[in-house]
CSV table of C-alpha atoms in Angstrom, one decimal:
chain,number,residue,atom,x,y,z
A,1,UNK,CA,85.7,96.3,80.7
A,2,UNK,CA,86.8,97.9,77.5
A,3,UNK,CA,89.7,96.8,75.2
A,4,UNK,CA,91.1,99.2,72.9
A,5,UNK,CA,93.7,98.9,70.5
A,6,UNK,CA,95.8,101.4,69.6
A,7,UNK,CA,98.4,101.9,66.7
A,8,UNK,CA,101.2,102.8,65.8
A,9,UNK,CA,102.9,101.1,69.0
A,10,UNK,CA,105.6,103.0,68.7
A,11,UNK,CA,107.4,105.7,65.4
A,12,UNK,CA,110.5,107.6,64.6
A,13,UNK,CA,109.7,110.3,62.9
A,14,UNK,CA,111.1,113.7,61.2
A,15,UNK,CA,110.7,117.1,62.3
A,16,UNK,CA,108.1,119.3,60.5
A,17,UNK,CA,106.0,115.9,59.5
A,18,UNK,CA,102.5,115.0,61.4
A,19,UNK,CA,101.9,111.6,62.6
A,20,UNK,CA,97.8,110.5,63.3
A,21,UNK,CA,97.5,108.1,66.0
A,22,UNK,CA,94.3,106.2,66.1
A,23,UNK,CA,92.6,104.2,68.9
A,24,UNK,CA,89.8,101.8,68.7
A,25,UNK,CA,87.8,100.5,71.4
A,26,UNK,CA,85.9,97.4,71.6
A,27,UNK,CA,82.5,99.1,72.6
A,28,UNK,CA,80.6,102.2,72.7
A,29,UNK,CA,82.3,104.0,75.4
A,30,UNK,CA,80.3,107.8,76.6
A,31,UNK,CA,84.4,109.7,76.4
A,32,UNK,CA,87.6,109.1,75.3
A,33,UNK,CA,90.7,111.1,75.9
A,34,UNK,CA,94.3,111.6,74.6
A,35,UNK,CA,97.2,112.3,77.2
A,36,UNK,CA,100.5,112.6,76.7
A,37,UNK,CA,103.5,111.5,79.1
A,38,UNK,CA,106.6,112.5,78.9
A,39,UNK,CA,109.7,110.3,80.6
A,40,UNK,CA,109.4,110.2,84.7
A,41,UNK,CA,106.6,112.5,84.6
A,42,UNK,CA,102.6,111.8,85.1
A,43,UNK,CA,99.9,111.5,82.8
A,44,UNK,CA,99.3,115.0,80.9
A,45,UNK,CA,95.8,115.5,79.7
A,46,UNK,CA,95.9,116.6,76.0
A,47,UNK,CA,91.8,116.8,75.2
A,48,UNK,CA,88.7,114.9,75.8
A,49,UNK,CA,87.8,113.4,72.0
A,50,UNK,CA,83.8,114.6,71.8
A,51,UNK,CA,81.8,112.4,69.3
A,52,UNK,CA,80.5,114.5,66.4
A,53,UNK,CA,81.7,117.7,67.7
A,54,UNK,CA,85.5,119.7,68.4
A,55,UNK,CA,87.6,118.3,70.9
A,56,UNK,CA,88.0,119.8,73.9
A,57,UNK,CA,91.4,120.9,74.7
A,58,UNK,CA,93.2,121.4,78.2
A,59,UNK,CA,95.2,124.5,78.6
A,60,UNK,CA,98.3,124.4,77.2
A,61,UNK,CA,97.5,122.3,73.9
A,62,UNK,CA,95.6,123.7,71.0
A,63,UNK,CA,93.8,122.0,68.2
A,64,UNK,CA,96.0,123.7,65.3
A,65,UNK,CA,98.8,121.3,67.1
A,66,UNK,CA,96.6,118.7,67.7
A,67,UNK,CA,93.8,118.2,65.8
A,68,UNK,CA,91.5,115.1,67.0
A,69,UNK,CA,88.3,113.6,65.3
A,70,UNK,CA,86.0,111.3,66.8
A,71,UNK,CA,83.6,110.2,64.2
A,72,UNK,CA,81.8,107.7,66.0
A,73,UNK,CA,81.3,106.3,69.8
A,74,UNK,CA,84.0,103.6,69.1
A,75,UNK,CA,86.8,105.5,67.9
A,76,UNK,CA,88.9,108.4,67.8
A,77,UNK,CA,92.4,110.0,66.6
A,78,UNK,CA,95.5,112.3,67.7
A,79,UNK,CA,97.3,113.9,65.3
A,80,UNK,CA,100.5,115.6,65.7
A,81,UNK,CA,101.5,118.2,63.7
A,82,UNK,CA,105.1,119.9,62.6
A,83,UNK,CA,106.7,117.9,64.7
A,84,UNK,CA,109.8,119.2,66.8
A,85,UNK,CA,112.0,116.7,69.2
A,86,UNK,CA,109.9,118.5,72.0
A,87,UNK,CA,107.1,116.4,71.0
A,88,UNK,CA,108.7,113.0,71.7
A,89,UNK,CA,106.9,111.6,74.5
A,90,UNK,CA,104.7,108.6,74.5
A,91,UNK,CA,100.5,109.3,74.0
A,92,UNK,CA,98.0,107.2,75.4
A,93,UNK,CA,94.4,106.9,74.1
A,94,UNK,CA,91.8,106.3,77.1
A,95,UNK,CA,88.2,105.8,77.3
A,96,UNK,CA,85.5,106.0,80.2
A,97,UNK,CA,81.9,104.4,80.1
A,98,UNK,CA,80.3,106.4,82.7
A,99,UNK,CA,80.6,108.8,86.2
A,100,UNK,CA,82.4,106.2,88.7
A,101,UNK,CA,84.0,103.8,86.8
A,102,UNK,CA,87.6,102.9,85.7
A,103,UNK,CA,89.5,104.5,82.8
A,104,UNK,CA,90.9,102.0,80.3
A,105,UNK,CA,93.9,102.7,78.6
A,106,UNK,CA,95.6,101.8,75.1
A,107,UNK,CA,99.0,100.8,74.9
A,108,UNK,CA,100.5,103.4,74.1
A,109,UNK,CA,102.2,105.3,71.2
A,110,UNK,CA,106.2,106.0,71.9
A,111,UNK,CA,107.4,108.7,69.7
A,112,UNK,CA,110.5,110.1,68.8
A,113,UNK,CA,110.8,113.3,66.4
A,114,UNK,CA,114.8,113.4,65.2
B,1,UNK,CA,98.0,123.5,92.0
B,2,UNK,CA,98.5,119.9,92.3
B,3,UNK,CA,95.3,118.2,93.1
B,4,UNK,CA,96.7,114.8,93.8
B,5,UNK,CA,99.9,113.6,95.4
B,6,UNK,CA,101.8,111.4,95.7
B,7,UNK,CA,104.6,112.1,97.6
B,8,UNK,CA,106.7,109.6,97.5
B,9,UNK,CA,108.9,109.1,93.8
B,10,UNK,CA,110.1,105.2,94.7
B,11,UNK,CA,109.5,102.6,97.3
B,12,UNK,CA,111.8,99.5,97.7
B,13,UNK,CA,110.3,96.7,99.3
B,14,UNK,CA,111.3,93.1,100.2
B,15,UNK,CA,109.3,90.3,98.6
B,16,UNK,CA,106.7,89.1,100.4
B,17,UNK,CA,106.4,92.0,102.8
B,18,UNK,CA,103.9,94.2,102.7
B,19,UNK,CA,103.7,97.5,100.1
B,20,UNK,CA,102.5,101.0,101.0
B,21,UNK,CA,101.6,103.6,98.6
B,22,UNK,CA,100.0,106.9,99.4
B,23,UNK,CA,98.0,109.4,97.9
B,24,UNK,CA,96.8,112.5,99.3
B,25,UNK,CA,94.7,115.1,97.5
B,26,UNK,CA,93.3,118.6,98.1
B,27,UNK,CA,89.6,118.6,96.5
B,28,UNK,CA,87.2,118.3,99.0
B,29,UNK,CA,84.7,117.2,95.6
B,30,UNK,CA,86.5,114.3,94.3
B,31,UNK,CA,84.7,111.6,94.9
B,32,UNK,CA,85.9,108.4,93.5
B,33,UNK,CA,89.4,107.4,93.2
B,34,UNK,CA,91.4,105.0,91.9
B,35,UNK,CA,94.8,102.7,91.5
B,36,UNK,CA,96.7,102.1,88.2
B,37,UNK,CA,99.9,100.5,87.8
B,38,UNK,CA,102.1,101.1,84.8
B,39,UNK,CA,104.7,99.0,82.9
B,40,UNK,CA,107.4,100.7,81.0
B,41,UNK,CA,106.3,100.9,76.9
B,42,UNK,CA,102.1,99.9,78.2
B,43,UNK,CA,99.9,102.0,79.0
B,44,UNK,CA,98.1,102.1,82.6
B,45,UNK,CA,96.4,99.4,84.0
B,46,UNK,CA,93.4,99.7,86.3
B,47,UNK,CA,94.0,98.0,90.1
B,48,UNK,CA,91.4,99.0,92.2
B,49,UNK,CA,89.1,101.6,92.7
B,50,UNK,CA,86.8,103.1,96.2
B,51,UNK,CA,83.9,105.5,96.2
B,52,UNK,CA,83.7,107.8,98.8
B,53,UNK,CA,81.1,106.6,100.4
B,54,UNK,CA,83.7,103.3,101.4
B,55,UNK,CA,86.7,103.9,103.5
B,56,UNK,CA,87.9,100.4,102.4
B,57,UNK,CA,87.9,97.8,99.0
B,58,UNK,CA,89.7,94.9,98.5
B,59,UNK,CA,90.4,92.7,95.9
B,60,UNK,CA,92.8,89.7,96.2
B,61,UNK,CA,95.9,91.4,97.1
B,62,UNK,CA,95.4,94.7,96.8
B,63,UNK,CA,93.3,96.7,99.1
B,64,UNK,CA,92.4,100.9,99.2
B,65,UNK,CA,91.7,102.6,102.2
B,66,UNK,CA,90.6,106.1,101.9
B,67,UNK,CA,90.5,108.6,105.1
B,68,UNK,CA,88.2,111.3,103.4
B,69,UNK,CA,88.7,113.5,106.5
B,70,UNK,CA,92.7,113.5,106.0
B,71,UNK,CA,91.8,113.7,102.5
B,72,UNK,CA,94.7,110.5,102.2
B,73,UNK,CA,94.3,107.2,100.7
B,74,UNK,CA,96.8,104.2,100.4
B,75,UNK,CA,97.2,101.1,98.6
B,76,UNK,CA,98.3,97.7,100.0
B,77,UNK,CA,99.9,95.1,98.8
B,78,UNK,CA,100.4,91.7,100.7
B,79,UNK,CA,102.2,89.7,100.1
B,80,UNK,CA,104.5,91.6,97.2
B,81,UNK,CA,105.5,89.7,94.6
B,82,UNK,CA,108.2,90.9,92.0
B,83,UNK,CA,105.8,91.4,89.0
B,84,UNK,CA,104.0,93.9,91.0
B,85,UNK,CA,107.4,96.8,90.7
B,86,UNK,CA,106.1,99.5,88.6
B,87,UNK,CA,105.0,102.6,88.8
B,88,UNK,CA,101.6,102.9,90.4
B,89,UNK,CA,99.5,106.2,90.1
B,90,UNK,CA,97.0,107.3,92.0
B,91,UNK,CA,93.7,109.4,90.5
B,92,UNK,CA,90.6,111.0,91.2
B,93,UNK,CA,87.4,112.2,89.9
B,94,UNK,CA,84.7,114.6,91.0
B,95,UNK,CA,80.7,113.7,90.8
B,96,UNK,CA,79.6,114.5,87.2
B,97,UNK,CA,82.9,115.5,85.3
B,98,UNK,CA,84.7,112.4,83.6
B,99,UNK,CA,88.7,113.7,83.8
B,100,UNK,CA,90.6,112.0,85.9
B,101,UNK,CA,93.1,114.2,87.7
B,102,UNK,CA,96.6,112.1,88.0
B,103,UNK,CA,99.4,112.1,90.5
B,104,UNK,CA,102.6,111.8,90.1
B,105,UNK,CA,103.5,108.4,90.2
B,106,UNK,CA,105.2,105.9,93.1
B,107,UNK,CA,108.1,103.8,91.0
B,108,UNK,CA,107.6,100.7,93.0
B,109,UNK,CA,110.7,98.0,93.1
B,110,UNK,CA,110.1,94.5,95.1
B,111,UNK,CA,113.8,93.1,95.8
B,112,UNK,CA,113.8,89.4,95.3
């Protein structure tokens, strides 16, 4: 199993600023992704975080909005940018080891644009 | 198109009894599948997981049976306990792509 650690837990923040979420895992891990899910709803796939190359984004989310880097195997961040109160949601950082094999998840970042 | 189901927004059950939550999905490629349960302010924790090639696993409590031919699968829980209400989703993945493709969630509440 993985562990990954991700921070901040939780932000209020203004509209128009950008907020970078970060998320570190434990061990080399082969993907990670970024969701996003917003109150009642399921998990919302934002991108999958490629190491050493662009994210690749799911329809609906573009990289201008939500830039990610992933400089290394163990670790990757979510930016969002000019943030509106449509935005406030809470993102999750996951990563997978291999084909057949459970997802781990982060704790979670709850954020609130005002 | 929703690729996963889950049909059913909340179950109430009596602790100690057994819990029932189902999953049906419409990809004849998905080929693993698998059981989180999520806590309000945490992010999802894995339960249990089945390959296709298994119409049952089980795991202390919790067991999956998959009918690959109704394309359903469900998750028990004997006996439930009151730590176990949450919301549980159910997901899937097809042979060689790593997304997982998420259903909608099953807001489970064990009444003491």
């Amino acid at each position: 199993s993985a562990v990954i650690s991700q921070k901040p837990s939780r932000d209020i923040c203004q509209r128009g600023t950008s907020l970078t979420i970060q998320c570190q895992v434990d061990s080399q891990v082969t993907m990670m992704f970024w969701y996003r899910q917003q109150p009642g709803q399921s998990l919302t796939l934002i991108a999958t975080a490629n190491q050493g190359s662009e994210a690749t984004y799911e329809s609906g989310f573009v990289i201008d909005k939500f830039p990610i880097s992933r400089p290394n195997l163990t670790f990757s961040t979510l930016t969002v940018s000019n943030m509106s109160p449509e935005d406030s949601s809470i993102y999750l950082c996951s990563a997978r080891g291999g084909l057949n094999t459970e997802a781990f998840f982060g704790q979670g970042t709850r954020l609130t644009v005002v | 198109d929703q690729q996963v189901k889950q049909n059913s927004p909340s179950l109430s059950v009596q602790e100690g009894r057994i819990s029932i939550l189902n999953c049906d999905y419409t990809n004849s490629m998905f080929d693993y599948f698998l059981w989180y349960k999520k806590y309000p302010a945490e992010g999802p924790t894995f339960l249990i997981s089945i390959s296709s090639i298994k119409d049952k696993n089980e795991d202390g409590r919790f067991t999956v049976f998959l009918n690959k031919s109704a394309k359903h699968l469900s998750l028990h829980i004997v006996p439930s306990q009151p730590g176990d209400s949450a919301v549980y989703f159910c997901a899937a993945s097809a042979q060689s792509n790593y997304q997982l493709i998420w259903g909608a969630g099953t807001k489970l509440i064990i009444k003491p």
